[in-house]
mmCIF file of C-alpha atoms in Angstrom:
data_model
loop_
_atom_site.group_PDB
_atom_site.id
_atom_site.type_symbol
_atom_site.label_atom_id
_atom_site.label_comp_id
_atom_site.label_asym_id
_atom_site.label_seq_id
_atom_site.Cartn_x
_atom_site.Cartn_y
_atom_site.Cartn_z
ATOM 1 C CA ALA A 1 17.052 15.343 8.543
ATOM 2 C CA LYS A 2 15.938 18.281 6.804
ATOM 3 C CA ARG A 3 18.816 20.577 7.556
ATOM 4 C CA LEU A 4 21.485 17.862 6.650
ATOM 5 C CA ALA A 5 19.650 16.897 3.236
ATOM 6 C CA SER A 6 19.143 21.603 3.049
ATOM 7 C CA GLU A 7 23.192 21.475 3.320
ATOM 8 C CA GLY A 8 23.166 18.941 0.318
ATOM 9 C CA VAL A 9 23.413 15.439 2.227
ATOM 10 C CA LYS A 10 22.135 12.607 0.719
ATOM 11 C CA VAL A 11 19.612 11.878 3.321
ATOM 12 C CA ILE A 12 18.852 8.137 4.464
ATOM 13 C CA ILE A 13 16.354 7.491 7.159
ATOM 14 C CA THR A 14 15.897 4.640 9.679
ATOM 15 C CA ASP A 15 13.449 4.226 11.781
ATOM 16 C CA ILE A 16 12.089 0.216 12.856
ATOM 17 C CA GLY A 17 8.636 1.343 10.275
ATOM 18 C CA SER A 18 6.046 -1.077 12.087
ATOM 19 C CA PRO A 19 4.870 -2.142 15.951
ATOM 20 C CA SER A 20 7.058 -4.787 17.964
ATOM 21 C CA GLY A 21 5.512 -6.515 20.694
ATOM 22 C CA GLU A 22 4.024 -4.035 23.994
ATOM 23 C CA HIS A 23 6.835 -2.305 24.181
ATOM 24 C CA MET A 24 6.707 -0.837 20.597
ATOM 25 C CA PRO A 25 2.928 -0.535 19.999
ATOM 26 C CA THR A 26 2.455 1.992 16.780
ATOM 27 C CA GLU A 27 2.082 5.372 18.853
ATOM 28 C CA ALA A 28 5.180 5.276 19.929
ATOM 29 C CA ILE A 29 7.709 3.851 16.544
ATOM 30 C CA GLY A 30 8.146 5.742 13.646
ATOM 31 C CA SER A 31 6.302 4.285 10.665
ATOM 32 C CA LEU A 32 7.154 3.181 6.803
ATOM 33 C CA SER A 33 4.831 5.636 5.861
ATOM 34 C CA GLU A 34 5.995 8.478 8.334
ATOM 35 C CA MET A 35 9.494 7.873 7.149
ATOM 36 C CA GLU A 36 8.414 8.217 3.109
ATOM 37 C CA HIS A 37 6.729 11.554 3.488
ATOM 38 C CA ILE A 38 9.865 13.272 4.740
ATOM 39 C CA VAL A 39 11.924 11.698 1.639
ATOM 40 C CA ALA A 40 8.920 13.213 -0.382
ATOM 41 C CA GLU A 41 9.793 16.657 1.880
ATOM 42 C CA ILE A 42 12.845 16.694 1.638
ATOM 43 C CA LYS A 43 12.583 15.996 -2.525
ATOM 44 C CA ALA A 44 10.439 18.534 -2.433
ATOM 45 C CA LEU A 45 12.385 21.461 -1.113
ATOM 46 C CA GLY A 46 15.105 19.776 -3.342
ATOM 47 C CA GLY A 47 17.177 17.782 -0.858
ATOM 48 C CA GLU A 48 18.033 13.781 -1.868
ATOM 49 C CA ALA A 49 16.433 11.290 0.839
ATOM 50 C CA SER A 50 15.710 7.166 0.694
ATOM 51 C CA CYS A 51 14.371 5.311 3.702
ATOM 52 C CA ILE A 52 14.671 1.729 5.069
ATOM 53 C CA THR A 53 12.786 0.172 7.867
ATOM 54 C CA CYS A 54 15.544 -0.818 11.123
ATOM 55 C CA ASN A 55 15.189 -2.194 14.888
ATOM 56 C CA VAL A 56 18.473 -1.342 16.620
ATOM 57 C CA LEU A 57 17.825 -4.213 18.388
ATOM 58 C CA ASN A 58 18.567 -6.740 15.460
ATOM 59 C CA ALA A 59 22.728 -5.795 15.079
ATOM 60 C CA ASP A 60 22.368 -7.062 11.395
ATOM 61 C CA GLU A 61 19.751 -4.545 10.039
ATOM 62 C CA VAL A 62 21.856 -2.067 11.678
ATOM 63 C CA GLU A 63 24.990 -3.324 9.738
ATOM 64 C CA ALA A 64 21.976 -3.752 6.497
ATOM 65 C CA ALA A 65 21.025 0.248 7.583
ATOM 66 C CA ALA A 66 24.837 1.647 7.583
ATOM 67 C CA ALA A 67 25.117 -0.867 3.744
ATOM 68 C CA PHE A 68 22.181 0.456 2.110
ATOM 69 C CA ALA A 69 23.230 3.836 2.546
ATOM 70 C CA ILE A 70 26.677 2.518 0.879
ATOM 71 C CA LYS A 71 24.789 0.759 -1.305
ATOM 72 C CA THR A 72 22.755 3.959 -2.307
ATOM 73 C CA TYR A 73 24.869 6.841 -3.069
ATOM 74 C CA GLY A 74 28.350 5.413 -2.702
ATOM 75 C CA ALA A 75 29.513 6.333 0.536
ATOM 76 C CA LEU A 76 28.739 6.735 4.226
ATOM 77 C CA ASP A 77 30.281 10.101 5.975
ATOM 78 C CA ILE A 78 27.907 10.836 8.790
ATOM 79 C CA TRP A 79 25.558 8.926 10.724
ATOM 80 C CA VAL A 80 23.451 10.145 13.641
ATOM 81 C CA ASN A 81 22.573 7.558 16.718
ATOM 82 C CA ASN A 82 19.061 9.390 17.267
ATOM 83 C CA ALA A 83 16.600 6.042 18.073
ATOM 84 C CA GLY A 84 15.708 6.499 21.307
ATOM 85 C CA ILE A 85 12.781 4.629 23.595
ATOM 86 C CA GLY A 86 11.288 7.683 26.349
ATOM 87 C CA TYR A 87 7.786 6.680 27.481
ATOM 88 C CA LEU A 88 8.632 3.083 29.751
ATOM 89 C CA MET A 89 9.248 5.875 32.793
ATOM 90 C CA LYS A 90 8.112 3.649 35.862
ATOM 91 C CA SER A 91 9.520 3.904 39.315
ATOM 92 C CA ILE A 92 12.978 1.366 40.337
ATOM 93 C CA LEU A 93 10.167 -0.323 42.266
ATOM 94 C CA ASP A 94 7.632 -0.363 39.448
ATOM 95 C CA MET A 95 9.860 -0.889 36.051
ATOM 96 C CA PRO A 96 9.622 -4.877 35.294
ATOM 97 C CA VAL A 97 12.867 -5.895 33.968
ATOM 98 C CA ALA A 98 12.074 -6.585 30.779
ATOM 99 C CA GLU A 99 11.082 -2.710 30.202
ATOM 100 C CA TRP A 100 14.365 -1.712 31.241
ATOM 101 C CA ASP A 101 16.321 -4.390 29.579
ATOM 102 C CA THR A 102 14.235 -2.658 26.380
ATOM 103 C CA VAL A 103 15.011 0.254 27.460
ATOM 104 C CA LEU A 104 18.627 -0.039 27.652
ATOM 105 C CA GLY A 105 18.965 -2.122 24.177
ATOM 106 C CA VAL A 106 17.937 -0.228 22.258
ATOM 107 C CA ASN A 107 19.150 3.874 23.990
ATOM 108 C CA LEU A 108 22.566 2.178 24.450
ATOM 109 C CA ARG A 109 23.214 -1.163 22.601
ATOM 110 C CA GLY A 110 21.525 0.395 19.812
ATOM 111 C CA VAL A 111 23.889 3.316 19.957
ATOM 112 C CA PHE A 112 26.945 0.552 20.069
ATOM 113 C CA CYS A 113 25.587 -0.923 17.085
ATOM 114 C CA GLY A 114 25.186 2.242 14.957
ATOM 115 C CA VAL A 115 28.689 3.467 16.149
ATOM 116 C CA LYS A 116 29.641 -0.309 15.311
ATOM 117 C CA TYR A 117 28.385 -0.745 11.850
ATOM 118 C CA ALA A 118 29.241 3.295 10.501
ATOM 119 C CA SER A 119 32.826 3.039 11.974
ATOM 120 C CA ALA A 120 33.909 0.255 10.410
ATOM 121 C CA ALA A 121 32.362 1.391 6.612
ATOM 122 C CA MET A 122 34.380 4.360 7.443
ATOM 123 C CA VAL A 123 37.590 2.910 8.371
ATOM 124 C CA GLN A 124 37.048 0.814 5.062
ATOM 125 C CA GLN A 125 36.583 4.047 3.481
ATOM 126 C CA GLY A 126 39.630 5.910 4.587
ATOM 127 C CA ARG A 127 38.464 9.001 4.260
ATOM 128 C CA GLY A 128 37.530 10.132 8.097
ATOM 129 C CA GLY A 129 33.724 11.042 8.789
ATOM 130 C CA ARG A 130 31.550 11.841 11.803
ATOM 131 C CA ILE A 131 29.074 10.433 13.828
ATOM 132 C CA ILE A 132 26.766 12.140 15.855
ATOM 133 C CA ASN A 133 25.219 10.167 19.545
ATOM 134 C CA ILE A 134 21.844 11.962 20.754
ATOM 135 C CA GLY A 135 21.866 11.884 23.907
ATOM 136 C CA SER A 136 20.323 13.518 26.839
ATOM 137 C CA GLN A 137 19.460 16.056 29.660
ATOM 138 C CA ALA A 138 19.717 12.654 31.628
ATOM 139 C CA SER A 139 23.117 12.128 30.453
ATOM 140 C CA LYS A 140 24.130 14.792 32.547
ATOM 141 C CA SER A 141 21.692 14.464 35.466
ATOM 142 C CA ALA A 142 19.132 12.277 37.536
ATOM 143 C CA PHE A 143 15.561 12.113 36.990
ATOM 144 C CA ILE A 144 13.367 10.340 39.127
ATOM 145 C CA ASN A 145 10.731 7.813 37.585
ATOM 146 C CA ALA A 146 13.521 7.629 34.760
ATOM 147 C CA SER A 147 16.147 5.308 36.171
ATOM 148 C CA ALA A 148 16.236 2.886 32.986
ATOM 149 C CA TYR A 149 16.527 6.141 30.236
ATOM 150 C CA THR A 150 18.416 8.189 32.552
ATOM 151 C CA THR A 151 21.717 4.660 32.532
ATOM 152 C CA SER A 152 21.542 4.704 29.267
ATOM 153 C CA LYS A 153 21.323 8.462 27.986
ATOM 154 C CA HIS A 154 24.828 8.082 30.726
ATOM 155 C CA GLY A 155 26.215 5.204 29.110
ATOM 156 C CA ILE A 156 26.277 7.456 25.389
ATOM 157 C CA VAL A 157 28.663 9.605 27.065
ATOM 158 C CA GLY A 158 30.670 7.458 28.116
ATOM 159 C CA LEU A 159 30.340 5.029 24.689
ATOM 160 C CA THR A 160 31.034 8.708 23.088
ATOM 161 C CA ARG A 161 34.159 9.843 24.306
ATOM 162 C CA SER A 162 35.764 5.849 24.016
ATOM 163 C CA ALA A 163 34.895 6.144 20.472
ATOM 164 C CA ALA A 164 35.924 9.579 20.147
ATOM 165 C CA LEU A 165 39.460 7.948 21.362
ATOM 166 C CA GLU A 166 39.513 4.530 19.497
ATOM 167 C CA LEU A 167 38.597 6.142 15.904
ATOM 168 C CA GLY A 168 40.619 9.523 16.107
ATOM 169 C CA GLN A 169 43.471 7.806 14.373
ATOM 170 C CA HIS A 170 41.093 7.206 11.291
ATOM 171 C CA LYS A 171 39.964 10.882 11.024
ATOM 172 C CA ILE A 172 36.272 9.463 12.524
ATOM 173 C CA ASN A 173 34.680 12.623 15.091
ATOM 174 C CA VAL A 174 32.921 11.268 17.477
ATOM 175 C CA ASN A 175 30.366 13.898 19.551
ATOM 176 C CA ALA A 176 26.830 13.910 21.376
ATOM 177 C CA ILE A 177 24.374 16.243 22.205
ATOM 178 C CA CYS A 178 23.164 16.701 24.819
ATOM 179 C CA PRO A 179 18.916 18.419 24.197
ATOM 180 C CA ASN A 180 17.230 19.648 27.714
ATOM 181 C CA HIS A 181 12.906 19.179 26.598
ATOM 182 C CA VAL A 182 12.470 18.780 23.572
ATOM 183 C CA THR A 183 8.367 19.341 22.908
ATOM 184 C CA THR A 184 8.051 16.594 20.316
ATOM 185 C CA GLY A 185 5.396 14.417 20.069
ATOM 186 C CA LEU A 186 7.189 11.641 21.780
ATOM 187 C CA GLY A 187 7.722 15.503 24.175
ATOM 188 C CA ALA A 188 4.607 16.210 24.464
ATOM 189 C CA TRP A 189 3.749 12.754 25.528
ATOM 190 C CA GLN A 190 6.191 12.969 28.644
ATOM 191 C CA ASN A 191 4.614 16.749 29.510
ATOM 192 C CA ASP A 192 1.355 15.163 29.780
ATOM 193 C CA HIS A 193 2.756 11.873 31.678
ATOM 194 C CA PHE A 194 5.100 14.275 33.973
ATOM 195 C CA SER A 195 2.305 16.922 34.830
ATOM 196 C CA ASP A 196 0.122 13.634 36.007
ATOM 197 C CA LEU A 197 2.657 12.231 38.030
ATOM 198 C CA THR A 198 3.463 15.464 39.943
ATOM 199 C CA GLY A 199 0.350 16.183 40.617
ATOM 200 C CA LYS A 200 1.205 20.039 39.529
ATOM 201 C CA GLY A 201 -1.411 19.299 36.309
ATOM 202 C CA PHE A 202 0.017 20.687 33.269
ATOM 203 C CA ASP A 203 0.050 24.277 33.101
ATOM 204 C CA LYS A 204 2.289 24.764 36.253
ATOM 205 C CA TYR A 205 4.181 22.136 35.232
ATOM 206 C CA MET A 206 5.209 23.230 31.705
ATOM 207 C CA ALA A 207 5.493 27.009 33.550
ATOM 208 C CA GLU A 208 7.992 25.989 36.222
ATOM 209 C CA MET A 209 10.463 24.017 33.084
ATOM 210 C CA ARG A 210 9.763 27.362 31.708
ATOM 211 C CA GLN A 211 10.793 29.438 34.494
ATOM 212 C CA ARG A 212 14.191 27.239 35.635
ATOM 213 C CA ILE A 213 15.626 27.379 31.703
ATOM 214 C CA PRO A 214 17.755 30.179 31.860
ATOM 215 C CA LEU A 215 16.418 31.241 28.240
ATOM 216 C CA GLY A 216 12.243 30.714 29.555
ATOM 217 C CA ARG A 217 11.488 28.252 26.688
ATOM 218 C CA PRO A 218 12.224 24.639 26.219
ATOM 219 C CA GLY A 219 14.030 23.026 23.184
ATOM 220 C CA GLN A 220 12.751 23.029 19.464
ATOM 221 C CA GLN A 221 13.864 20.634 17.264
ATOM 222 C CA GLU A 222 15.585 23.058 15.095
ATOM 223 C CA ASP A 223 18.228 23.338 18.304
ATOM 224 C CA ILE A 224 18.589 20.257 17.543
ATOM 225 C CA ALA A 225 19.109 20.333 14.304
ATOM 226 C CA LYS A 226 21.543 23.287 14.235
ATOM 227 C CA ALA A 227 23.705 21.289 16.248
ATOM 228 C CA CYS A 228 23.727 18.530 14.509
ATOM 229 C CA ALA A 229 25.143 20.830 11.622
ATOM 230 C CA PHE A 230 27.632 22.117 12.848
ATOM 231 C CA LEU A 231 29.168 19.091 14.292
ATOM 232 C CA CYS A 232 28.897 17.760 10.709
ATOM 233 C CA SER A 233 30.485 20.640 8.850
ATOM 234 C CA ASP A 234 34.290 21.664 8.850
ATOM 235 C CA GLN A 235 33.578 23.996 11.425
ATOM 236 C CA ALA A 236 34.018 21.322 13.890
ATOM 237 C CA SER A 237 36.868 19.185 12.147
ATOM 238 C CA TYR A 238 39.050 19.322 15.607
ATOM 239 C CA ILE A 239 35.874 18.843 17.864
ATOM 240 C CA THR A 240 35.541 14.636 18.850
ATOM 241 C CA GLY A 241 34.509 13.280 22.416
ATOM 242 C CA GLU A 242 32.692 16.050 24.097
ATOM 243 C CA CYS A 243 28.709 15.526 24.880
ATOM 244 C CA LEU A 244 27.297 19.727 24.251
ATOM 245 C CA ASN A 245 24.528 20.509 26.182
ATOM 246 C CA VAL A 246 21.506 21.906 23.750
ATOM 247 C CA SER A 247 20.006 23.081 26.762
ATOM 248 C CA GLY A 248 19.414 26.549 26.825
ATOM 249 C CA GLY A 249 21.378 27.012 29.863
ATOM 250 C CA GLU A 250 19.047 24.369 31.578
ATOM 251 C CA GLU A 251 22.174 21.837 32.372
ATOM 252 C CA TYR A 252 25.511 23.405 32.476
ATOM 253 C CA HIS A 253 27.715 20.063 33.390
#
């Protein structure tokens, strides 16, 4: 959001805003106060931003977020599907169906709703647009104890390609970004979780992660932001239907 704002984009920040049931507790969601803080940071840097709560499991709220962007800034030109769950991770034998449904609902159905309502607005405007779906290394490769997450992220690849084929006639570019591990707040939880799950301990787990990445480090938020800004720029006007690995060379499928 900050990178796009620095490029002159008027940004709408969305997140669920408050906890919602056992699968979306306080520590796993973006609160309204956090969104407002990001908006304030962007404005302090001279950018323009607003925020609205949006639960992507609710199609009406996704449609309302698109309408809010148009009402607030007059148009909708870029849509980034970035909502996701990466903390409900169990073996297939231990994974409750309700948790599977929640992951697939947020990570894949939510992306579909974003593509659907953003593209509808862009078609109506008649000047094209850019849709970016945030996938994962798990969009290309499978991981143990992450069947729902891997399935949802694989699905984003198919959705991105289908949407690119359908929406190209409207000059709407649809691409995905597939990062490897990025140590955000969620990423930090995953580090601890898989360190314990594998029995390797934190230091060994992180050292092995760095060793298998050719560029020698996990991803950073800025790496993904740069790729997103590129795909939204005129330099990427002839790129659509791509699922771009941003993984330091770890993922090359």
